[in-house]
Coordinates of C-alpha atoms in Angstrom, one line a residue:
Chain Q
X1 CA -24.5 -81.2 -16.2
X2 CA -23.7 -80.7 -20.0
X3 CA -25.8 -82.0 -22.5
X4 CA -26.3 -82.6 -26.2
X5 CA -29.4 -81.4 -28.3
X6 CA -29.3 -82.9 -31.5
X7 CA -31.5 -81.6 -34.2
X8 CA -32.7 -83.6 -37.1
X9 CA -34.5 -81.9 -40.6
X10 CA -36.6 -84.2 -42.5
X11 CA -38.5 -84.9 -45.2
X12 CA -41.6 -84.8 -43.3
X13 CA -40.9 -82.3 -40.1
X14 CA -38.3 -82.0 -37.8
X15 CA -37.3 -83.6 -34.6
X16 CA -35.0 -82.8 -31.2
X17 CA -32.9 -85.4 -29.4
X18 CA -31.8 -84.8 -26.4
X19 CA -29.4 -86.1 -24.2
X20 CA -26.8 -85.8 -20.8
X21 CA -23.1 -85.8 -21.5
X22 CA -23.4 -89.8 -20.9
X23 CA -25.3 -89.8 -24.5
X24 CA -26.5 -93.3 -23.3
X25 CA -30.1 -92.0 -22.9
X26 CA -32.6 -89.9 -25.5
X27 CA -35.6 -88.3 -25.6
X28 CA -37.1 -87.9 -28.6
X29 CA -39.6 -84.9 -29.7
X30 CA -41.2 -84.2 -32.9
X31 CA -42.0 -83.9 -35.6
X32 CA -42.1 -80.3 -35.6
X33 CA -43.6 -79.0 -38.5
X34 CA -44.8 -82.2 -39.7
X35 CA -45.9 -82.9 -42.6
X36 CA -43.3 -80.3 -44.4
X37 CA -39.8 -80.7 -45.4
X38 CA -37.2 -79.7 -43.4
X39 CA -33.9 -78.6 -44.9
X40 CA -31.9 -77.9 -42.2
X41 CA -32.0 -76.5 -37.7
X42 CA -29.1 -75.0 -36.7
X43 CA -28.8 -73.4 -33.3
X44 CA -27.1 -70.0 -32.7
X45 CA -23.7 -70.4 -31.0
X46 CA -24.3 -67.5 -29.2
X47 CA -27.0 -68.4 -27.9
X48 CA -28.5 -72.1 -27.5
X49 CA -32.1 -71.4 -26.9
X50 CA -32.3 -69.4 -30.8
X51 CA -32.8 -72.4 -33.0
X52 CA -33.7 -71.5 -36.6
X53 CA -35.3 -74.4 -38.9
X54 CA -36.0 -74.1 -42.6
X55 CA -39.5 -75.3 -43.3
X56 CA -41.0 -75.6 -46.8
X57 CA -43.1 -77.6 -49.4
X58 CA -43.2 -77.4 -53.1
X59 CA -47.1 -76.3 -52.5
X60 CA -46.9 -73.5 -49.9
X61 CA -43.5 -72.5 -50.4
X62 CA -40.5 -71.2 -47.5
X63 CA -41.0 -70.4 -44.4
X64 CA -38.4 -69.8 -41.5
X65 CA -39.1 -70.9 -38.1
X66 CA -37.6 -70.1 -34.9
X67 CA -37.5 -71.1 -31.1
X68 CA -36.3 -68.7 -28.3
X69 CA -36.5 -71.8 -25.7
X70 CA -34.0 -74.3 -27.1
X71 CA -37.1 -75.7 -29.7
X72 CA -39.9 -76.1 -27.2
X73 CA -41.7 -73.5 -29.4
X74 CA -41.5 -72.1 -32.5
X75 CA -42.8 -68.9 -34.6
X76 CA -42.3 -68.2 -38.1
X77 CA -40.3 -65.1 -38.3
X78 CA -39.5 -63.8 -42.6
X79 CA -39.6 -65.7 -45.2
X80 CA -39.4 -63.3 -48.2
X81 CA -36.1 -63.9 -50.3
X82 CA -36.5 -61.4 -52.9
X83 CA -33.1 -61.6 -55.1
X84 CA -31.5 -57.9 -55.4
X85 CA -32.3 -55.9 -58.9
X86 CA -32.8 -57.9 -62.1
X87 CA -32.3 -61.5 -61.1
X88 CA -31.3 -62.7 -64.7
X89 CA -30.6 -66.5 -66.1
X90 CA -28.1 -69.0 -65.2
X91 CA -27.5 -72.0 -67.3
X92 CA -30.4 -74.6 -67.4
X93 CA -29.7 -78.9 -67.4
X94 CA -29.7 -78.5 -71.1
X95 CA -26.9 -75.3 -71.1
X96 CA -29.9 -72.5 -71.9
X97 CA -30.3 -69.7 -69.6
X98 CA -32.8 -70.4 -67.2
X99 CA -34.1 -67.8 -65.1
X100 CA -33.3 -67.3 -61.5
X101 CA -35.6 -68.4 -59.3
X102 CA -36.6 -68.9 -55.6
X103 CA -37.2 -72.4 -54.4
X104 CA -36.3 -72.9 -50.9
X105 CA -33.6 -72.4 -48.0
X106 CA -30.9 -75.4 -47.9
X107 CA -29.2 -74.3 -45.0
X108 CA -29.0 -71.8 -42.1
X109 CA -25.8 -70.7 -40.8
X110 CA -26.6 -68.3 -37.3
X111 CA -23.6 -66.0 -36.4
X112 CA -20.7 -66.9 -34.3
X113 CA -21.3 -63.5 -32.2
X114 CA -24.5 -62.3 -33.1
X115 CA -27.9 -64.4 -32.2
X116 CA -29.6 -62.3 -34.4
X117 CA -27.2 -62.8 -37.7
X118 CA -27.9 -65.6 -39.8
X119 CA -27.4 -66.3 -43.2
X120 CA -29.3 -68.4 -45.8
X121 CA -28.0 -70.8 -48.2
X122 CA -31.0 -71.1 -50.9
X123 CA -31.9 -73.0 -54.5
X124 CA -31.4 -71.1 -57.1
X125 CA -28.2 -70.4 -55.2
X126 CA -27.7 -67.1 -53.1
X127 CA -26.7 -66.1 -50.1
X128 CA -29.5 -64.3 -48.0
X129 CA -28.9 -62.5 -44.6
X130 CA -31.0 -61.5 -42.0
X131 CA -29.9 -58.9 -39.1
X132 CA -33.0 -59.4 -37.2
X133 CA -33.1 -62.4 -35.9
X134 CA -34.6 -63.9 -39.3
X135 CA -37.6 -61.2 -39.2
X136 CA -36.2 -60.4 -43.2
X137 CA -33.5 -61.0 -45.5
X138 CA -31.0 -59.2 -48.4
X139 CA -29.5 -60.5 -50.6
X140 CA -25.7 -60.8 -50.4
X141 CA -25.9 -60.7 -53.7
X142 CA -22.0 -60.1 -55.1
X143 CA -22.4 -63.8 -55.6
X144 CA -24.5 -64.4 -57.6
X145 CA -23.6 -61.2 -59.7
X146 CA -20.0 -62.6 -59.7
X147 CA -19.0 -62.6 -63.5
X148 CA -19.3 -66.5 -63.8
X149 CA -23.1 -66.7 -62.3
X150 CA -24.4 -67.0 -65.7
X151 CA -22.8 -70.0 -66.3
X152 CA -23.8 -71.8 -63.5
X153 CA -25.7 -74.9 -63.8
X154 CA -28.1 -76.9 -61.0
X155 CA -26.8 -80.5 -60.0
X156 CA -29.8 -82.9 -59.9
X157 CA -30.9 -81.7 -56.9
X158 CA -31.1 -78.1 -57.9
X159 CA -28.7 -75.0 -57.9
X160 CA -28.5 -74.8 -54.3
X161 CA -26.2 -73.3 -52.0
X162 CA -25.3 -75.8 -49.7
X163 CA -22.3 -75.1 -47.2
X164 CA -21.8 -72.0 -45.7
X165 CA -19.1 -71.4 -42.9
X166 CA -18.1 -68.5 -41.5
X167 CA -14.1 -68.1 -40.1
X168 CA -14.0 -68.6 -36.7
X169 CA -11.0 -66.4 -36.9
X170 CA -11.8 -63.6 -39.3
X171 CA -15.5 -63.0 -39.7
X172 CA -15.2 -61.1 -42.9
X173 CA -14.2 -64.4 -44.2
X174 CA -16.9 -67.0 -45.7
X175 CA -16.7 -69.9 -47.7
X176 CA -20.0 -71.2 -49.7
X177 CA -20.5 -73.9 -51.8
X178 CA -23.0 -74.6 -54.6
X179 CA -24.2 -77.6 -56.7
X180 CA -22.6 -77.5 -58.9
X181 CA -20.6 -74.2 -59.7
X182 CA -18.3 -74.7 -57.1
X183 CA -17.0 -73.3 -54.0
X184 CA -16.3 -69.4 -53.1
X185 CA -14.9 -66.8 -50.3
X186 CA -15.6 -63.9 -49.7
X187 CA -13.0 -62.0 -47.5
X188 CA -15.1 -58.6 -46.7
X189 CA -18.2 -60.1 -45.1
X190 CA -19.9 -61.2 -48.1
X191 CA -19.8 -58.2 -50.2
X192 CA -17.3 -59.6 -53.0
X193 CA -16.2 -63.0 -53.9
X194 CA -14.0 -65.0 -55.8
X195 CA -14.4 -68.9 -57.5
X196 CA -12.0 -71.2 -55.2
X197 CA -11.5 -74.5 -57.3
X198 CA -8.0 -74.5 -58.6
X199 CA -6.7 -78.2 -58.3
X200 CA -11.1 -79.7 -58.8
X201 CA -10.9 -82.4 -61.6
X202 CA -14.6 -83.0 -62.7
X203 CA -15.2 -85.3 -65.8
X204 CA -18.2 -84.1 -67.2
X205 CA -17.4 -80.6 -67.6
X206 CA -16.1 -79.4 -70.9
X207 CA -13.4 -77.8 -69.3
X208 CA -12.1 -80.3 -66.5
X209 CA -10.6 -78.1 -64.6
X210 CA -12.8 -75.1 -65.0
X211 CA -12.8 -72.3 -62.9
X212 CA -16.6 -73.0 -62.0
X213 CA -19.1 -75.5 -62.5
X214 CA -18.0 -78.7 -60.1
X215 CA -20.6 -80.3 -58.3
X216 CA -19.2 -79.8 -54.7
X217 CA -21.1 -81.7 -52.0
X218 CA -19.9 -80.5 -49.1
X219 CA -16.5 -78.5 -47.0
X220 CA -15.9 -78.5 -43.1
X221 CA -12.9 -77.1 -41.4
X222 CA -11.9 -77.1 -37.9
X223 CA -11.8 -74.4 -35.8
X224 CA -8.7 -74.0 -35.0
X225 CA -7.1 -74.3 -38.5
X226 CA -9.8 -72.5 -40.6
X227 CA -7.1 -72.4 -43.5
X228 CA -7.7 -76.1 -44.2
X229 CA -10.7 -77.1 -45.5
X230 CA -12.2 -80.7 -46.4
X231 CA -14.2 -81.0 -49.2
X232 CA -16.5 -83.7 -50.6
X233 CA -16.9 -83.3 -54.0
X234 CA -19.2 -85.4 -56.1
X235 CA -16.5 -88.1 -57.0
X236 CA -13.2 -87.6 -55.0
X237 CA -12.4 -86.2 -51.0
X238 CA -9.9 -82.8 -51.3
X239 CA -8.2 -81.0 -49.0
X240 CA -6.9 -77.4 -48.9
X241 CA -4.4 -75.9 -46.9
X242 CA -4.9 -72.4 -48.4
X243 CA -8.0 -71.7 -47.5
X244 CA -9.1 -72.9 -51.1
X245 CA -6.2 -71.2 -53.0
X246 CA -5.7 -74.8 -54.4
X247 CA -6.7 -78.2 -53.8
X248 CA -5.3 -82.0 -53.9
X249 CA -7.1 -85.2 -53.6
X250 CA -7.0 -87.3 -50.3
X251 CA -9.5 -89.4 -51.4
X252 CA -6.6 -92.2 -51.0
X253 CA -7.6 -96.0 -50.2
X254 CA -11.5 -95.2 -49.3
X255 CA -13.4 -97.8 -51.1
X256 CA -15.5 -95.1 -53.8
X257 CA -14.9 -91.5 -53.3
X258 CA -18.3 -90.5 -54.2
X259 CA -20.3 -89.3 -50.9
X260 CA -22.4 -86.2 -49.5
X261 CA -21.1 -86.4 -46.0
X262 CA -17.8 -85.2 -44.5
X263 CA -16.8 -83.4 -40.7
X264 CA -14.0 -83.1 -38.7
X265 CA -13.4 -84.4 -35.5
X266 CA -14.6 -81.7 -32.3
X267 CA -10.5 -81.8 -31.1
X268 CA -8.1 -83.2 -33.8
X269 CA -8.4 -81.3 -36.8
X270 CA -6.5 -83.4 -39.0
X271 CA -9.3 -86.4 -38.3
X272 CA -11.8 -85.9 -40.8
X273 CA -15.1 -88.5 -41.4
X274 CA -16.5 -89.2 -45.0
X275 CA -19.3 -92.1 -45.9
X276 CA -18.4 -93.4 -48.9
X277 CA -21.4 -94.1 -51.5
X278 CA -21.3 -96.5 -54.2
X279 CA -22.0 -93.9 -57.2
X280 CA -23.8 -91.0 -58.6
X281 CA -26.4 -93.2 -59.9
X282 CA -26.2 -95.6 -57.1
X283 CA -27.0 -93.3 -53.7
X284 CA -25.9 -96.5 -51.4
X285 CA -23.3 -97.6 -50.0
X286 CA -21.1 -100.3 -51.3
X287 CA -21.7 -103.9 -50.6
X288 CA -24.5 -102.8 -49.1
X289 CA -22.3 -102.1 -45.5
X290 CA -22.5 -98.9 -44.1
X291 CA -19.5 -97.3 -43.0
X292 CA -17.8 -94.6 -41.9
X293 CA -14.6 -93.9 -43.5
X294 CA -12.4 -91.9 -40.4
X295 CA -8.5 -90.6 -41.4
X296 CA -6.2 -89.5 -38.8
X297 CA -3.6 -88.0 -40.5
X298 CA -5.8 -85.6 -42.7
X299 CA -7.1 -87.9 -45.5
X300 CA -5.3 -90.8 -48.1
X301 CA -5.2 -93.7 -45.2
X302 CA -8.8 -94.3 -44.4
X303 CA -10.2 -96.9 -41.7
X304 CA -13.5 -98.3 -41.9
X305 CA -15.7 -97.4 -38.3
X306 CA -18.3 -100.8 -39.0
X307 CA -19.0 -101.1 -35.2
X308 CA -22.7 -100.9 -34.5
X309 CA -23.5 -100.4 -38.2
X310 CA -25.7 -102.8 -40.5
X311 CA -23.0 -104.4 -42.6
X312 CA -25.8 -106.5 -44.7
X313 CA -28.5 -105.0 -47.1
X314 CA -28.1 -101.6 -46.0
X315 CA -29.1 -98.8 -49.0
X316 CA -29.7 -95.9 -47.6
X317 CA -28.0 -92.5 -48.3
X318 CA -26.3 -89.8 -46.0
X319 CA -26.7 -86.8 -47.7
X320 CA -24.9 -83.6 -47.6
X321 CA -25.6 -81.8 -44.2
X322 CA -26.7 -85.3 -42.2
X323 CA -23.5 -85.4 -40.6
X324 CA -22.3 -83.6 -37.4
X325 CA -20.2 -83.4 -34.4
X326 CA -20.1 -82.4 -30.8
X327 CA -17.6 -81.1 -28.3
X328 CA -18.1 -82.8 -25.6
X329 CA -14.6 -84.7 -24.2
X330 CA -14.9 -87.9 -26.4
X331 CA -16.0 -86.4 -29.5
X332 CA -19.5 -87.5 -30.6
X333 CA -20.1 -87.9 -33.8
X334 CA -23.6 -88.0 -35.4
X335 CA -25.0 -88.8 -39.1
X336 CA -28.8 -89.1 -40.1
X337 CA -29.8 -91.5 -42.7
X338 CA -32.5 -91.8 -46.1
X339 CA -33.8 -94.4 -44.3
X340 CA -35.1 -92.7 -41.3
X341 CA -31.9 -93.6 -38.7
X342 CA -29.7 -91.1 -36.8
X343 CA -26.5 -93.0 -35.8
X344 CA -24.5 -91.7 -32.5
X345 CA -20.9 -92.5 -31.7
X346 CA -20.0 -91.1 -28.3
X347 CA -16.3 -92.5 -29.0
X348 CA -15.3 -90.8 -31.8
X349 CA -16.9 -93.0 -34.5
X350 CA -14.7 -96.5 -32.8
X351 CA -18.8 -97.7 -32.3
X352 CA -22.4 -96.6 -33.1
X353 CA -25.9 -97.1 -32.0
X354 CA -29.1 -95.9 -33.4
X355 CA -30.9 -93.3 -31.5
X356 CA -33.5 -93.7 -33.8
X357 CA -34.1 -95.9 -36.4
X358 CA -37.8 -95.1 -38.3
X359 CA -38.2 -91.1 -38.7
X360 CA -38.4 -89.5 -42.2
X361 CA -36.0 -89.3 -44.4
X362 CA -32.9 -87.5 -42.4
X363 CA -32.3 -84.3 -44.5
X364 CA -29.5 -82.7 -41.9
X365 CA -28.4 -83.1 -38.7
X366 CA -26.9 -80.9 -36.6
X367 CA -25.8 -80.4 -32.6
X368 CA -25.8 -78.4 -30.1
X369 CA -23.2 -79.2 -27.2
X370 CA -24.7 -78.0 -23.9
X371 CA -23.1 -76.4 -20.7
Chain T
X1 CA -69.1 -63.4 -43.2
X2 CA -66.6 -65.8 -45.5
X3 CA -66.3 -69.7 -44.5
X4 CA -62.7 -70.5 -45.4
X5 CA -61.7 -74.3 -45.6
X6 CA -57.7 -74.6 -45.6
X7 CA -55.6 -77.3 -46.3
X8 CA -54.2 -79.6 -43.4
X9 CA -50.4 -77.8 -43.3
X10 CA -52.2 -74.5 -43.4
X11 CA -54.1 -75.0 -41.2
X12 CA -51.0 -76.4 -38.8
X13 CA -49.4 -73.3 -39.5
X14 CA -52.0 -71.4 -38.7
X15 CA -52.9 -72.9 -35.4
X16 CA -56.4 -73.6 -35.9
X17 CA -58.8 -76.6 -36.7
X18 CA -61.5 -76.8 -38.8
X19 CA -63.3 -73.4 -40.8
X20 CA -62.1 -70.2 -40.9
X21 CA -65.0 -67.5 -40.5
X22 CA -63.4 -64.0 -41.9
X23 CA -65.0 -60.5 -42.5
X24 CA -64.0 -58.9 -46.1
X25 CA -64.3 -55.3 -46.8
X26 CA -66.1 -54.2 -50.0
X27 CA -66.1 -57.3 -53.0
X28 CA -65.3 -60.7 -51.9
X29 CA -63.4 -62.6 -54.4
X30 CA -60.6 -64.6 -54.0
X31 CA -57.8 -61.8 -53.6
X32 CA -59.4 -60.2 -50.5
X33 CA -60.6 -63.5 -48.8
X34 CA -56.9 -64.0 -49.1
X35 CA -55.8 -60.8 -48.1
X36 CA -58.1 -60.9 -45.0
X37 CA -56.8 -64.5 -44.3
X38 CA -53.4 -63.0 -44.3
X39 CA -54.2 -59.8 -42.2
X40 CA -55.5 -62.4 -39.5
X41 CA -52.8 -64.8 -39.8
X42 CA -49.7 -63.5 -40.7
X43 CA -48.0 -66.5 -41.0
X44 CA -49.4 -67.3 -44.0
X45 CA -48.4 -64.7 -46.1
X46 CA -46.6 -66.3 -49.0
X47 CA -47.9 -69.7 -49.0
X48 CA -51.1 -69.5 -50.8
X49 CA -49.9 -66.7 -53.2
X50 CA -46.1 -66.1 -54.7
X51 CA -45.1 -63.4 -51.7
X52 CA -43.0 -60.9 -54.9
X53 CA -45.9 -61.8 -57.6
X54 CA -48.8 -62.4 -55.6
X55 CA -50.3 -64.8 -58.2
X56 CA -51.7 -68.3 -56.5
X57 CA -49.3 -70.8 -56.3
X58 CA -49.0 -73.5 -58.5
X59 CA -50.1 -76.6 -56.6
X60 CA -52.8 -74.2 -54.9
X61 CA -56.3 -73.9 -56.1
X62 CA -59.3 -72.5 -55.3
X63 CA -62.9 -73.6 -55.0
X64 CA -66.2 -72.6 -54.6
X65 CA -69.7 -74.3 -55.1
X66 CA -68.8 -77.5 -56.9
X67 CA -66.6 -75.0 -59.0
X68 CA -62.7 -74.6 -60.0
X69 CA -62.1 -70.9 -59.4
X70 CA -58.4 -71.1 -60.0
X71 CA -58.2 -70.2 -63.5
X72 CA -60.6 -67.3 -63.1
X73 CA -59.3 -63.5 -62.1
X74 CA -58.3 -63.4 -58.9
X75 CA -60.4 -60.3 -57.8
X76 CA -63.0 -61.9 -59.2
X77 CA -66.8 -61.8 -57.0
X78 CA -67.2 -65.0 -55.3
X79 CA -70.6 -67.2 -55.9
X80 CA -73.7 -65.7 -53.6
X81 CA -73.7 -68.7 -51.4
X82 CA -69.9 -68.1 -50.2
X83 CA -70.4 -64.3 -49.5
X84 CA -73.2 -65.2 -47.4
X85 CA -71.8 -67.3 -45.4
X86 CA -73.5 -70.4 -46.5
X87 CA -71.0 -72.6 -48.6
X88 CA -67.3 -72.3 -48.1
X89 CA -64.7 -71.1 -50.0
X90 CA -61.9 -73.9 -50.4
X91 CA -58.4 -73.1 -50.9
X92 CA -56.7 -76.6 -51.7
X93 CA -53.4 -78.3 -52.4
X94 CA -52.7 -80.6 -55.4
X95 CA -53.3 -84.0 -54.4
X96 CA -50.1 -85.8 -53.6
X97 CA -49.3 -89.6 -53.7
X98 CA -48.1 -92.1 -55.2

């Protein structure tokens, strides 16, 4: 019977949830890890049983864990992310160079057809890769040596790279975001790369529409469009139809386009989810409702998904990889909360229930849709 | 024999539960307690020391005898009573709260 596995980082360890394909009943396991923060678990789609977590404190530094039995057990594997040659400055807070340095993984992103290919998103922002099943990692490092890495600044969360997707069509091709110098793609696995931001409008930056230095939050695509990507930037929701060429706003009649958040429905790809946030300074959601903002048509006309969700005194935050979908038939759609909840729809966001409501804060969530 | 006292997510890491008794070849001093620590558990290598500088880490310190080694060299010769085996060498995490 199919299944989903749903796997939650948090600020204090990580947890599983499991269910059937009814997603009416969970079991919940954890905290793995506990005690440490927990960036991100993602699950090879190769194979389901390779589940790779990103485990870390600001004491004892990164490690990266995985489980060869679907999380039942884990083993640290390599955790040495040693950036290639002379590492160099980027551009501090205050626009001096800064040296760059390690700090931790933000997200894992395992191969589409090798278990033992994963790359690593990390802060100060680089893409790592590991060939071996996570045993050790180089540097992909014509990112960072890209001619604009210099002037790349951290958001107030840190310079991290964020977002990495791989084309389900062409895997030479990979887009990467980072807070905040933008998004990028490579189109020759990695090795070279280009800044992908024309049409971004960021006030605060000298240069408002500069090639580099907006505070992207988050892109998705679907798989069977991989030229048109969804992006939540800091203020305003963009879509490309280019595969990043360019870029125009669909942040339409959503109630603030600030927000971490955003997917794409498992079998419509022009039905896109966002969770609107008040502000940059106010990480909650207006009115103090919680919802989830769902277009059909590819962005502008946005409808509210409120069923199931506290719409009094709510502030909490959904943060940048806390959001995810499944494939089952009747999409289910997933998102993780600051305030320890992870929210299921198993009708395509039309209602919600809580599968739990008092973890840690939810870092990212993630799932894995079972055979 | 070295007593080693590690910190409660090292010691999750490391699978085990109250001291750590090592054997150190030639000097003990802080550097080849944690060099034997790591040779036994690999796991840890890297969180008790920067893994590309291999200086302690900043919220990690080390004590001995009622004393703050942290600041002294790192292959420096532990205290009698630790290299004998009777008082324990502490590595420890900042305290955290709030």
């Amino acid at each position: 019977m199919s299944g989903v596995r749903v796997l939650v980082g948090t600020r204090k360890g990580a947890f599983i949830l499991r269910a059937d394909g009814t997603r009416k009943k969970w079991d919940v396991s954890g905290p793995f890890f506990g005690g440490w923060e927990v960036f991100h678990v993602k699950g090879s789609p190769v194979d389901p049983n390779r589940i790779f977590a990103s485990q870390s404190t600001s004491w004892f530094g990164q490690l990266i864990q995985r489980s060869d039995d679907g999380g039942e057990t884990w083993e640290p594997v390599g955790n040495q992310f040693t950036y290639d040659g002379v590492p160099g400055t980027h551009q501090w807070y205050d626009g001096t160079p800064h040296p760059w340095e390690f700090a931790r993984v933000w997200h894992l992103e395992p191969s589409l057809s090798d278990p033992d290919t994963v790359l690593a998103g990390v802060e100060d922002a680089a893409l790592f890769r590991s060939v071996d099943g996570g045993a050790s990692w180089s540097e992909l490092s014509g990112l960072r040596g890209h001619d604009t890495g210099s002037a790349w600044q951290p958001g107030a969360g840190g310079m991290c790279l964020h977002t990495i997707i791989v084309s389900p069509k062409d895997p030479r091709r990979i887009f990467v975001a980072i807070s905040s110098a933008g998004a990028f793609r490579s189109d020759d696995e990695g090795t070279t790369w280009r800044p992908i931001n024309h049409g971004l409008h960021s006030e605060g930056l000298p240069d408002e529409d500069a090639e580099v230095g907006h505070c992207v939050h988050r892109i998705a695509l679907h798989p069977s469009n991989p030229d048109v990507l969804f992006m939540q930037k800091h203020w305003d929701v963009m879509r490309s139809d280019n595969a990043g060429d360019s870029w125009s706003e669909v942040s339409g009649d959503l109630p603030t386009d600030f927000g971490f958040a955003i997917d794409v429905h498992a079998h419509e790809p022009e039905t896109v989810y966002v969770v609107p946030i008040t502000s940059d300074s106010e990480h909650f959601p207006p009115e103090g409702k919680l919802r989830v903002y769902r277009s059909r048509v590819g962005g502008n006309e946005w409808e509210p998904l409120t069923k199931g969700l506290p719409q009094e005194h709510c502030y909490v935050d959904v943060l940048r990889d806390a959001m995810a979908v499944d494939s089952l038939e009747d999409c289910g759609v997933y998102f993780g909360t600051t305030g320890g909840q992870v929210y299921a729809s198993s009708n395509s966001g039309d209602s919600w229930e809580p599968i739990v409501r008092d973890l840690p804060a939810v870092l990212s969530v993630e799932v894995q849709t079972l055979a | 024999m070295i007593r080693v006292v590690l910190p409660a997510h090292l010691k999750m890491l490391a699978k085990v539960s109250g001291e750590v008794e090592l054997e150190v070849v030639g000097t003990a001093s802080p550097a080849s307690v944690i060099d034997a620590l790591e040779e036994r558990f690999p796991m840890l290598l890297g969180t008790i020391r920067d893994p590309l500088t291999r200086q302690r880490r900043k919220f990690v310190r080390f004590y001995a005898c009622e004393r703050d080694l942290s600041l002294e060299p790192i292959d420096v010769e532990l205290p009698d009573d630790v290299t004998r085996g009777r008082s324990p060498f502490f590595v420890i995490g900042a305290m955290a709260g709030g």
